[in-house]
mmCIF file of C-alpha atoms in Angstrom:
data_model
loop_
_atom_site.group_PDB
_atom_site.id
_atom_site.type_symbol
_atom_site.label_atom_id
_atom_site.label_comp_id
_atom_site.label_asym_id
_atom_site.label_seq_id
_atom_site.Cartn_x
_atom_site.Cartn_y
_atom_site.Cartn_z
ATOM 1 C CA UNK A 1 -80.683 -63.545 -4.802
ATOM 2 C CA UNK A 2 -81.402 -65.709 -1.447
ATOM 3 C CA UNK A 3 -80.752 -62.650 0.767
ATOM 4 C CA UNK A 4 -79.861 -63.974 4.017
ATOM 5 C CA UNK A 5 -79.926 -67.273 4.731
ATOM 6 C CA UNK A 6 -79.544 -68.876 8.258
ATOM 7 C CA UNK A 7 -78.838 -72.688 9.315
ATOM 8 C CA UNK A 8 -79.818 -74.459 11.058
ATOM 9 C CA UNK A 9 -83.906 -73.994 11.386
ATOM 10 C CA UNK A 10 -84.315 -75.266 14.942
ATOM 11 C CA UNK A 11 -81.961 -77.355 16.871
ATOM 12 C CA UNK A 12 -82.102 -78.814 20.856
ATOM 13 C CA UNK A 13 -78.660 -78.098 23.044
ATOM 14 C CA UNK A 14 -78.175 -80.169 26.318
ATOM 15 C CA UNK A 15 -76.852 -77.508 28.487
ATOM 16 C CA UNK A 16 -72.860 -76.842 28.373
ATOM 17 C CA UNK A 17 -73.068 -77.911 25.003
ATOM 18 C CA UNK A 18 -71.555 -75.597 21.882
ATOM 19 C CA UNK A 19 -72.829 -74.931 18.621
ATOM 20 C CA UNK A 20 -72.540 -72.289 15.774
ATOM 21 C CA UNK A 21 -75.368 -70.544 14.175
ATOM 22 C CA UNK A 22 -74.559 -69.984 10.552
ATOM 23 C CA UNK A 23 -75.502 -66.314 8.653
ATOM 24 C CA UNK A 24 -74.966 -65.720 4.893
ATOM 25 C CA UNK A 25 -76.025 -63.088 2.591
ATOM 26 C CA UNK A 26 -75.098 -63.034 -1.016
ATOM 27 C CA UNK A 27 -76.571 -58.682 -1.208
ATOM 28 C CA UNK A 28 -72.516 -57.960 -0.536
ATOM 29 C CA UNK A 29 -74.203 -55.617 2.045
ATOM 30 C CA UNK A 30 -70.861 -54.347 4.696
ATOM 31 C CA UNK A 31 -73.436 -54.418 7.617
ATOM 32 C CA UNK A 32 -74.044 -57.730 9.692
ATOM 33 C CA UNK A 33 -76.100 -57.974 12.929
ATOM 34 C CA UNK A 34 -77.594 -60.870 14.923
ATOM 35 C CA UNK A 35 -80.966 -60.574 17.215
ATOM 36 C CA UNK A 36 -82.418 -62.847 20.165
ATOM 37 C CA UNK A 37 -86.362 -62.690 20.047
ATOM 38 C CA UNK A 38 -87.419 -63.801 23.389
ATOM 39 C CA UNK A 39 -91.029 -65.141 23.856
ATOM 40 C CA UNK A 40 -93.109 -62.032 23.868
ATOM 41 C CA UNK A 41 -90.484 -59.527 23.869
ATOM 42 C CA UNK A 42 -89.051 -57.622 20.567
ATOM 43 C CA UNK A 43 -85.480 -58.104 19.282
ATOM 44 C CA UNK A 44 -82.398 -57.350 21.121
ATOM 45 C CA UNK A 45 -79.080 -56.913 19.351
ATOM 46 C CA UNK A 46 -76.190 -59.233 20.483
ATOM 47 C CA UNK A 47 -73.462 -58.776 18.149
ATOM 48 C CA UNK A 48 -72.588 -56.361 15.217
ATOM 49 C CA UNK A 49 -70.366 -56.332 12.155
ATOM 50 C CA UNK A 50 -69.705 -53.028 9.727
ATOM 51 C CA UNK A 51 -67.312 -55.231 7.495
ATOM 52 C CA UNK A 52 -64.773 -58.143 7.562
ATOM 53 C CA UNK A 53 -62.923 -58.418 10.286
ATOM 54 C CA UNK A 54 -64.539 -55.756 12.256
ATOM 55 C CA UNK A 55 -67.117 -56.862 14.832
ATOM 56 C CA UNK A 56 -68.321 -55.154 17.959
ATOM 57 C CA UNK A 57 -70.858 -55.806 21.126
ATOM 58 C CA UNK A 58 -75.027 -55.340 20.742
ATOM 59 C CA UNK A 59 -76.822 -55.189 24.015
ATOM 60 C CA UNK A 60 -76.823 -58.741 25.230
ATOM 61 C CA UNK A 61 -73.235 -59.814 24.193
ATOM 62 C CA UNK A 62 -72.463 -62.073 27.314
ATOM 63 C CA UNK A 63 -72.639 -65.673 26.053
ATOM 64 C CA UNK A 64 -71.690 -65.477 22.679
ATOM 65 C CA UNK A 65 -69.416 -64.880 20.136
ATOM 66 C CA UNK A 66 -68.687 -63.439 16.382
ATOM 67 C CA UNK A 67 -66.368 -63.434 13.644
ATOM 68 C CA UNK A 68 -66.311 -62.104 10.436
ATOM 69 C CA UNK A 69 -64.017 -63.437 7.262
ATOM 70 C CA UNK A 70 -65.854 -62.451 5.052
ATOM 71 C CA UNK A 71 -68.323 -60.394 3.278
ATOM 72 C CA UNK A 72 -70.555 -62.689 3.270
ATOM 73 C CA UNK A 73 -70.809 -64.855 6.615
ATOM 74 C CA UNK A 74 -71.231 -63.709 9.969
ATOM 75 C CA UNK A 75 -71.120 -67.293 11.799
ATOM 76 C CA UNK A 76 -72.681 -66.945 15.457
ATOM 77 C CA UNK A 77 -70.782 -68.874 18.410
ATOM 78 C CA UNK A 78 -72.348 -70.788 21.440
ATOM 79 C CA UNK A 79 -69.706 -71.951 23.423
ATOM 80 C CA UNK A 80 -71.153 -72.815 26.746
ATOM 81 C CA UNK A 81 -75.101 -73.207 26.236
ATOM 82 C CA UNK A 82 -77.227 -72.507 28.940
ATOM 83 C CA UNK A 83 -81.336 -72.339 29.135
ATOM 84 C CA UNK A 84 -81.191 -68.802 29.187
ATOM 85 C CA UNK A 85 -80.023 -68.743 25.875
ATOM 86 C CA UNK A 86 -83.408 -70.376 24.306
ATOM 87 C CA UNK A 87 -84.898 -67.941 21.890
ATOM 88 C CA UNK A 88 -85.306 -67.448 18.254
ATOM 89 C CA UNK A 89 -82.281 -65.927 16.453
ATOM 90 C CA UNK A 90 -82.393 -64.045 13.491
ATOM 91 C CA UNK A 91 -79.353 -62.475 11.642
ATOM 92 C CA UNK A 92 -80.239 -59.423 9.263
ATOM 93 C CA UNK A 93 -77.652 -57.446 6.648
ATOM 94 C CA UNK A 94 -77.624 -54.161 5.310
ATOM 95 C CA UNK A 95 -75.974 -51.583 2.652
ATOM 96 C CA UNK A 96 -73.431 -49.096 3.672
ATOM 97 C CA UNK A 97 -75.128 -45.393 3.273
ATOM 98 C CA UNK A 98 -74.580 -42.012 4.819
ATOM 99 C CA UNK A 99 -78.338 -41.524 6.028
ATOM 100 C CA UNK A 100 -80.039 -44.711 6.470
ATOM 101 C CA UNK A 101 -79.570 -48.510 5.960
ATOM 102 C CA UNK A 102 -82.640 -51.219 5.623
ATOM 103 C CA UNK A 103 -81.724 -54.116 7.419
ATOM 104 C CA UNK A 104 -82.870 -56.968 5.853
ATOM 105 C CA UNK A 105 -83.423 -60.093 7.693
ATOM 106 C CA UNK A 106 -83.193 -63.838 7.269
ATOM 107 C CA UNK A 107 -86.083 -66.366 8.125
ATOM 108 C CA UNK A 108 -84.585 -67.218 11.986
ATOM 109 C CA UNK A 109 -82.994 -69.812 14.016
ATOM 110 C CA UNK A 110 -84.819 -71.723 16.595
ATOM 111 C CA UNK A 111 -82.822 -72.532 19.616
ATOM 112 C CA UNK A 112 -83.677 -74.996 22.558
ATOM 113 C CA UNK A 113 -81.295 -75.207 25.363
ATOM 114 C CA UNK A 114 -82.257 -78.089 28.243
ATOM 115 C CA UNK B 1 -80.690 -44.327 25.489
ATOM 116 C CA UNK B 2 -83.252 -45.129 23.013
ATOM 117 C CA UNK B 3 -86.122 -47.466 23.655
ATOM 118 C CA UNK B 4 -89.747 -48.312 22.342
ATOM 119 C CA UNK B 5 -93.358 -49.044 24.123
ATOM 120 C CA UNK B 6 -95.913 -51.058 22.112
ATOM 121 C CA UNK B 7 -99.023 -50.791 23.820
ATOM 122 C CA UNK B 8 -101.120 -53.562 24.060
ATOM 123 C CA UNK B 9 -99.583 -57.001 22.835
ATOM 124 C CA UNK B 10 -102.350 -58.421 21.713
ATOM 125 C CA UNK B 11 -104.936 -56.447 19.211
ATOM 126 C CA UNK B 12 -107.886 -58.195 17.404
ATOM 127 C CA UNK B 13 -110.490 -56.376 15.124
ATOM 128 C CA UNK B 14 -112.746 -57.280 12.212
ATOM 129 C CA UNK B 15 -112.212 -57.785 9.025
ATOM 130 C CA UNK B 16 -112.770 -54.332 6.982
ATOM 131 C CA UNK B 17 -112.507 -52.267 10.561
ATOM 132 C CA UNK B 18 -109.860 -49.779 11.526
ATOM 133 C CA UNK B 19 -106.267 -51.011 12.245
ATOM 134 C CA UNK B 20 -104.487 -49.080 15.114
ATOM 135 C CA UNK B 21 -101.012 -49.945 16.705
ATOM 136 C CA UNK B 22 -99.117 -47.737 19.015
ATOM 137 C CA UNK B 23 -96.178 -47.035 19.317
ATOM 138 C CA UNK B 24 -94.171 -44.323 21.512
ATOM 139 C CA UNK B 25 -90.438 -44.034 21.626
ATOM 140 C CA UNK B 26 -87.679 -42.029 23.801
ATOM 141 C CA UNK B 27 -84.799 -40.898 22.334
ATOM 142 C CA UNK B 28 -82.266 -38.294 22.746
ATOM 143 C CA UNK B 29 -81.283 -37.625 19.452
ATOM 144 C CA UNK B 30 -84.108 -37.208 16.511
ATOM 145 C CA UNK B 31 -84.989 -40.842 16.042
ATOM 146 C CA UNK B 32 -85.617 -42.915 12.251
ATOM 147 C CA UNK B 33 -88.633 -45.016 13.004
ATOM 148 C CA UNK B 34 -89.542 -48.583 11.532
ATOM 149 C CA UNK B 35 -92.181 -50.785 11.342
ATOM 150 C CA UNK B 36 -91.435 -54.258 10.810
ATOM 151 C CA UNK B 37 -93.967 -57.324 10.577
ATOM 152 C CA UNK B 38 -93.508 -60.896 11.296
ATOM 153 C CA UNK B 39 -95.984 -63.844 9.989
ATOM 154 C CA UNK B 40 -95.592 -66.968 11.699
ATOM 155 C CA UNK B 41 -92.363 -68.903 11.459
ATOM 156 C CA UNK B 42 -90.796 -65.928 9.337
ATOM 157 C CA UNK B 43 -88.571 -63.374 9.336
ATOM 158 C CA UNK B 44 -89.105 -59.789 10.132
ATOM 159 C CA UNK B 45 -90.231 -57.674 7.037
ATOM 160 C CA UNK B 46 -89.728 -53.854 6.776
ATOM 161 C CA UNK B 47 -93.347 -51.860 6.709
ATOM 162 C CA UNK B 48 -92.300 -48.534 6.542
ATOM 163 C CA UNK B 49 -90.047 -46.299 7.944
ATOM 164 C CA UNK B 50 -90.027 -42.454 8.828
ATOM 165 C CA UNK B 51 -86.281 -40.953 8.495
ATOM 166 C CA UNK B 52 -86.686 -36.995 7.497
ATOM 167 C CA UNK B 53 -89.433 -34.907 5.486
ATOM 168 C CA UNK B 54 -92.919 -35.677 5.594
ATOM 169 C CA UNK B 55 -94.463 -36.956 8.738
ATOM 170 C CA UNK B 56 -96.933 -39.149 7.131
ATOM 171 C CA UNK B 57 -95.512 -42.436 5.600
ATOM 172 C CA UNK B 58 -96.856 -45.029 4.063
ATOM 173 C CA UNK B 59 -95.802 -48.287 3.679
ATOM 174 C CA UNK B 60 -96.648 -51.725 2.299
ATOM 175 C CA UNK B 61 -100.061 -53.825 2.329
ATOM 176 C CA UNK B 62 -102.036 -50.489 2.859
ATOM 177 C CA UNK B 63 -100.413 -49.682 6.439
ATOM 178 C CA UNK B 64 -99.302 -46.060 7.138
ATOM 179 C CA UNK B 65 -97.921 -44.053 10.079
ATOM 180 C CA UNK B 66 -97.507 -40.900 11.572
ATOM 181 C CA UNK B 67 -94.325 -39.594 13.445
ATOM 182 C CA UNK B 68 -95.523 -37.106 15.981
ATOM 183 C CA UNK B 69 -92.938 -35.330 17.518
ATOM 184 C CA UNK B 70 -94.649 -33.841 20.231
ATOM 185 C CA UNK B 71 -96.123 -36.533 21.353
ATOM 186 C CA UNK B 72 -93.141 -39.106 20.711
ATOM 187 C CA UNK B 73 -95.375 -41.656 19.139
ATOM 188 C CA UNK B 74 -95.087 -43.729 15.639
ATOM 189 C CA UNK B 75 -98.434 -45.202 15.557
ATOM 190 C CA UNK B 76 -99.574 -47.750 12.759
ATOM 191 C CA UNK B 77 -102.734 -47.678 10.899
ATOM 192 C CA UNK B 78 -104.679 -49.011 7.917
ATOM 193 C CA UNK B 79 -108.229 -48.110 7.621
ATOM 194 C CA UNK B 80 -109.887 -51.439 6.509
ATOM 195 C CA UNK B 81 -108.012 -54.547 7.793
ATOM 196 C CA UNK B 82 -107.899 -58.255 5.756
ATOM 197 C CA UNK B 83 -107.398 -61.391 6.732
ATOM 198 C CA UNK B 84 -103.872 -61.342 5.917
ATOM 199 C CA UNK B 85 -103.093 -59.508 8.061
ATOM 200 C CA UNK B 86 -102.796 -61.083 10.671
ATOM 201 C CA UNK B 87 -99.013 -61.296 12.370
ATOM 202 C CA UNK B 88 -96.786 -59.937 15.006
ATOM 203 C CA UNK B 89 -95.712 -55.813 14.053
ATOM 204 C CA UNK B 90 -93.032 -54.560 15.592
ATOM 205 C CA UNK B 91 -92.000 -50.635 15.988
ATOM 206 C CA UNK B 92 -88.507 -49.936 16.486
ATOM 207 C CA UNK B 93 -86.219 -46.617 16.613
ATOM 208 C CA UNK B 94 -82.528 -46.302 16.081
ATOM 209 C CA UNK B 95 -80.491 -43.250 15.999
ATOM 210 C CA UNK B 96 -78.903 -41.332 12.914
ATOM 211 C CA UNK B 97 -75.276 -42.819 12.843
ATOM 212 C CA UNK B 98 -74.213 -40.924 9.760
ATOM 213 C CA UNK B 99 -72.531 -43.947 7.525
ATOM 214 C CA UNK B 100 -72.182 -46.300 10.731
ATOM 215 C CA UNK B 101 -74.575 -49.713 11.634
ATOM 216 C CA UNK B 102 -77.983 -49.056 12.267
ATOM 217 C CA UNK B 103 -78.892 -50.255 15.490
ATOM 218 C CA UNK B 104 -82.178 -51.375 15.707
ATOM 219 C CA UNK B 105 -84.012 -50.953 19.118
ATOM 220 C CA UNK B 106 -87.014 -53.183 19.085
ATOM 221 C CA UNK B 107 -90.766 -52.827 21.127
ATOM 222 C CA UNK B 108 -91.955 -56.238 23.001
ATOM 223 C CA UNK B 109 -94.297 -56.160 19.421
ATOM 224 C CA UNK B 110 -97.943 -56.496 19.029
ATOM 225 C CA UNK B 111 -99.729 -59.244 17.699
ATOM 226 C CA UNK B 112 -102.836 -58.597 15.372
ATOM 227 C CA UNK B 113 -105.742 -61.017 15.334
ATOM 228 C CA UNK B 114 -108.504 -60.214 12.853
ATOM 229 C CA UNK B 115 -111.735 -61.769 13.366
ATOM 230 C CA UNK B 116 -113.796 -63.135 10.399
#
Protein backbone atom coordinates (compact mmCIF):
# COMPACT_ATOMS: atom_id res chain seq x y z
CA UNK A 1 0.00 0.00 0.00
CA UNK A 2 1.15 3.85 -0.57
CA UNK A 3 -1.27 5.06 2.15
CA UNK A 4 -1.89 8.55 1.41
CA UNK A 5 -0.33 10.20 -1.09
CA UNK A 6 -0.43 14.04 -1.73
CA UNK A 7 0.68 16.16 -4.95
CA UNK A 8 2.11 18.36 -5.47
CA UNK A 9 5.33 18.57 -2.89
CA UNK A 10 5.74 22.35 -2.84
CA UNK A 11 4.45 24.78 -5.29
CA UNK A 12 4.65 29.02 -5.43
CA UNK A 13 1.01 30.87 -6.08
CA UNK A 14 1.09 34.61 -7.22
CA UNK A 15 -1.70 35.89 -5.19
CA UNK A 16 -5.42 35.55 -6.73
CA UNK A 17 -4.18 32.65 -8.33
CA UNK A 18 -6.12 28.97 -7.99
CA UNK A 19 -4.84 25.67 -7.59
CA UNK A 20 -5.94 22.17 -6.28
CA UNK A 21 -4.12 20.15 -3.79
CA UNK A 22 -4.51 16.52 -4.64
CA UNK A 23 -5.21 13.63 -1.62
CA UNK A 24 -5.36 9.86 -2.34
CA UNK A 25 -5.39 6.89 -0.20
CA UNK A 26 -5.63 3.42 -1.53
CA UNK A 27 -6.48 1.97 2.75
CA UNK A 28 -10.42 2.37 1.41
CA UNK A 29 -10.54 4.16 4.84
CA UNK A 30 -14.44 6.29 4.81
CA UNK A 31 -12.67 9.13 6.81
CA UNK A 32 -10.85 12.09 4.92
CA UNK A 33 -9.48 15.27 6.58
CA UNK A 34 -7.09 18.04 5.48
CA UNK A 35 -4.72 20.17 8.03
CA UNK A 36 -2.82 23.67 7.65
CA UNK A 37 0.49 23.55 9.79
CA UNK A 38 1.41 27.08 10.25
CA UNK A 39 5.09 27.95 11.13
CA UNK A 40 5.34 27.06 14.76
CA UNK A 41 1.86 26.30 15.45
CA UNK A 42 0.22 22.58 15.46
CA UNK A 43 -2.40 21.46 12.90
CA UNK A 44 -5.70 22.97 12.38
CA UNK A 45 -8.47 21.12 10.58
CA UNK A 46 -9.98 22.86 7.47
CA UNK A 47 -12.17 20.47 5.85
CA UNK A 48 -13.64 16.95 6.65
CA UNK A 49 -15.07 14.00 4.77
CA UNK A 50 -16.88 10.70 6.54
CA UNK A 51 -17.49 9.20 2.94
CA UNK A 52 -18.24 10.10 -0.74
CA UNK A 53 -20.12 12.76 -1.25
CA UNK A 54 -20.36 13.88 2.26
CA UNK A 55 -18.02 16.69 3.32
CA UNK A 56 -18.33 19.18 6.12
CA UNK A 57 -16.34 22.42 7.68
CA UNK A 58 -12.94 21.96 10.12
CA UNK A 59 -11.99 25.05 11.98
CA UNK A 60 -10.44 27.26 9.37
CA UNK A 61 -12.82 26.55 6.38
CA UNK A 62 -12.86 30.19 4.90
CA UNK A 63 -10.74 30.05 1.73
CA UNK A 64 -11.11 26.76 0.57
CA UNK A 65 -12.95 24.13 -0.75
CA UNK A 66 -13.69 20.12 -0.87
CA UNK A 67 -15.24 17.48 -2.75
CA UNK A 68 -15.43 14.02 -2.48
CA UNK A 69 -16.23 11.36 -5.54
CA UNK A 70 -14.80 8.97 -4.33
CA UNK A 71 -13.41 6.69 -1.81
CA UNK A 72 -10.37 7.38 -2.54
CA UNK A 73 -9.62 11.21 -3.35
CA UNK A 74 -10.36 14.09 -1.37
CA UNK A 75 -8.98 16.89 -3.91
CA UNK A 76 -8.39 20.30 -1.91
CA UNK A 77 -9.54 23.67 -3.74
CA UNK A 78 -7.74 27.14 -3.75
CA UNK A 79 -9.74 29.36 -5.58
CA UNK A 80 -8.61 32.80 -4.72
CA UNK A 81 -4.95 32.46 -3.12
CA UNK A 82 -3.91 34.85 -0.78
CA UNK A 83 -0.51 35.03 1.53
CA UNK A 84 -2.38 34.04 4.37
CA UNK A 85 -2.88 30.84 2.99
CA UNK A 86 1.07 29.85 3.01
CA UNK A 87 1.53 26.84 5.18
CA UNK A 88 2.21 23.22 4.90
CA UNK A 89 -0.84 21.03 4.13
CA UNK A 90 -1.20 17.65 5.00
CA UNK A 91 -4.28 15.39 4.26
CA UNK A 92 -4.64 12.23 6.63
CA UNK A 93 -7.41 9.13 6.26
CA UNK A 94 -8.84 6.88 8.61
CA UNK A 95 -11.10 3.57 9.21
CA UNK A 96 -14.66 3.79 10.19
CA UNK A 97 -14.97 2.34 14.00
CA UNK A 98 -17.35 2.81 16.87
CA UNK A 99 -14.56 3.86 19.51
CA UNK A 100 -11.61 5.23 17.89
CA UNK A 101 -10.06 5.86 14.41
CA UNK A 102 -6.05 6.36 13.69
CA UNK A 103 -5.69 8.92 11.29
CA UNK A 104 -3.06 8.27 9.16
CA UNK A 105 -1.34 10.95 7.34
CA UNK A 106 0.37 11.64 4.04
CA UNK A 107 3.96 13.23 3.68
CA UNK A 108 2.48 17.16 3.16
CA UNK A 109 2.07 19.85 0.72
CA UNK A 110 4.16 22.89 0.73
CA UNK A 111 2.37 26.00 -0.22
CA UNK A 112 3.85 29.54 -1.06
CA UNK A 113 1.47 32.26 -1.78
CA UNK A 114 3.25 35.87 -2.93
CA UNK B 1 -14.26 23.30 23.25
CA UNK B 2 -11.28 21.19 23.30
CA UNK B 3 -7.78 22.52 23.03
CA UNK B 4 -4.05 21.54 23.89
CA UNK B 5 -0.88 23.49 25.59
CA UNK B 6 2.62 22.18 24.77
CA UNK B 7 4.88 23.76 27.02
CA UNK B 8 8.00 24.82 25.89
CA UNK B 9 8.57 24.65 21.97
CA UNK B 10 11.81 24.02 21.96
CA UNK B 11 13.45 21.07 24.30
CA UNK B 12 17.12 19.88 23.94
CA UNK B 13 18.82 17.19 26.22
CA UNK B 14 21.66 14.69 25.92
CA UNK B 15 21.96 11.79 24.44
CA UNK B 16 21.06 8.82 27.05
CA UNK B 17 19.25 11.64 29.50
CA UNK B 18 15.61 11.81 30.41
CA UNK B 19 13.02 12.82 27.72
CA UNK B 20 10.09 14.98 29.09
CA UNK B 21 7.29 16.73 26.98
CA UNK B 22 4.22 18.27 28.38
CA UNK B 23 1.31 18.33 27.51
CA UNK B 24 -2.09 19.61 29.24
CA UNK B 25 -5.45 19.61 27.57
CA UNK B 26 -9.14 21.07 28.33
CA UNK B 27 -11.93 19.31 27.40
CA UNK B 28 -15.45 18.92 28.33
CA UNK B 29 -16.09 15.57 27.55
CA UNK B 30 -13.41 12.66 28.63
CA UNK B 31 -10.80 13.28 25.99
CA UNK B 32 -8.64 10.28 23.68
CA UNK B 33 -5.14 11.64 23.70
CA UNK B 34 -2.37 11.29 20.88
CA UNK B 35 1.00 11.78 20.40
CA UNK B 36 2.15 12.28 17.03
CA UNK B 37 5.87 12.98 15.77
CA UNK B 38 7.12 14.72 12.79
CA UNK B 39 10.89 14.35 11.33
CA UNK B 40 11.82 16.90 8.99
CA UNK B 41 10.05 17.21 5.67
CA UNK B 42 7.58 14.30 6.77
CA UNK B 43 4.42 13.53 7.72
CA UNK B 44 2.99 13.24 11.13
CA UNK B 45 3.40 9.67 12.68
CA UNK B 46 1.13 8.29 15.48
CA UNK B 47 3.26 7.67 18.97
CA UNK B 48 0.75 6.53 21.11
CA UNK B 49 -2.50 7.19 22.13
CA UNK B 50 -4.55 6.91 25.49
CA UNK B 51 -8.44 6.12 24.70
CA UNK B 52 -9.88 4.00 27.90
CA UNK B 53 -8.24 1.49 30.54
CA UNK B 54 -4.89 1.85 31.73
CA UNK B 55 -3.44 5.24 32.26
CA UNK B 56 0.01 4.37 31.35
CA UNK B 57 0.65 3.86 27.54
CA UNK B 58 3.32 3.17 25.73
CA UNK B 59 4.09 3.75 22.42
CA UNK B 60 6.72 3.45 19.70
CA UNK B 61 10.67 4.12 19.75
CA UNK B 62 10.64 3.66 23.63
CA UNK B 63 8.28 6.83 24.34
CA UNK B 64 5.44 6.43 26.91
CA UNK B 65 2.80 8.64 28.57
CA UNK B 66 0.66 9.14 31.31
CA UNK B 67 -3.01 10.51 31.19
CA UNK B 68 -3.61 12.22 34.48
CA UNK B 69 -6.94 13.14 34.98
CA UNK B 70 -6.64 15.31 37.76
CA UNK B 71 -4.23 17.19 36.59
CA UNK B 72 -5.41 17.31 32.78
CA UNK B 73 -2.00 16.57 31.46
CA UNK B 74 -0.67 13.83 28.74
CA UNK B 75 2.93 14.22 29.25
CA UNK B 76 5.61 12.30 27.06
CA UNK B 77 8.57 10.53 28.29
CA UNK B 78 11.37 8.09 27.46
CA UNK B 79 14.01 7.57 29.96
CA UNK B 80 17.24 7.50 27.82
CA UNK B 81 16.96 9.62 24.62
CA UNK B 82 19.01 8.77 21.02
CA UNK B 83 19.97 10.62 18.43
CA UNK B 84 17.06 9.79 16.45
CA UNK B 85 15.15 11.30 18.08
CA UNK B 86 15.26 14.25 17.28
CA UNK B 87 11.85 15.91 15.57
CA UNK B 88 8.86 18.01 16.18
CA UNK B 89 6.06 15.87 18.77
CA UNK B 90 2.91 16.95 18.79
CA UNK B 91 0.03 16.17 21.57
CA UNK B 92 -3.38 16.41 20.46
CA UNK B 93 -6.99 15.54 22.03
CA UNK B 94 -10.22 14.91 20.25
CA UNK B 95 -13.46 13.91 21.68
CA UNK B 96 -15.27 10.39 21.67
CA UNK B 97 -17.63 10.73 18.55
CA UNK B 98 -18.98 7.21 18.80
CA UNK B 99 -18.58 5.95 14.90
CA UNK B 100 -18.23 9.71 13.58
CA UNK B 101 -14.65 11.59 12.24
CA UNK B 102 -12.15 12.03 14.70
CA UNK B 103 -11.30 15.47 14.99
CA UNK B 104 -7.97 16.04 15.82
CA UNK B 105 -7.15 19.19 17.96
CA UNK B 106 -3.47 19.84 17.67
CA UNK B 107 -0.76 21.72 20.41
CA UNK B 108 1.64 24.52 18.69
CA UNK B 109 4.17 21.10 19.08
CA UNK B 110 7.52 20.85 20.60
CA UNK B 111 10.61 20.40 18.94
CA UNK B 112 13.32 18.01 20.50
CA UNK B 113 17.01 18.71 20.01
CA UNK B 114 19.37 16.13 21.48
CA UNK B 115 22.82 17.10 22.01
CA UNK B 116 25.73 14.69 21.22
Amino acid sequence: NAGVTQTPKFRILKIGQSMTLQCTQDMNHNYMYWYRQDPGMGLKLIYYSVGAGITDKGEVPNGYNVSRSTTEDFPLRLELAAPSQTSVYFCASSYRTVWYNEQFFGPGTRLTVL
Amino acid sequence: AQSVTQLGSHVSVSEGALVLLRCNYSSSVPPYLFWYVQYPNQGLQLLLKYTTGATLVKGINGFEAEFKKSETSFHLTKPSAHMSDAAEYFCAVSGRELGGAQKLVFGQGTRLTINP
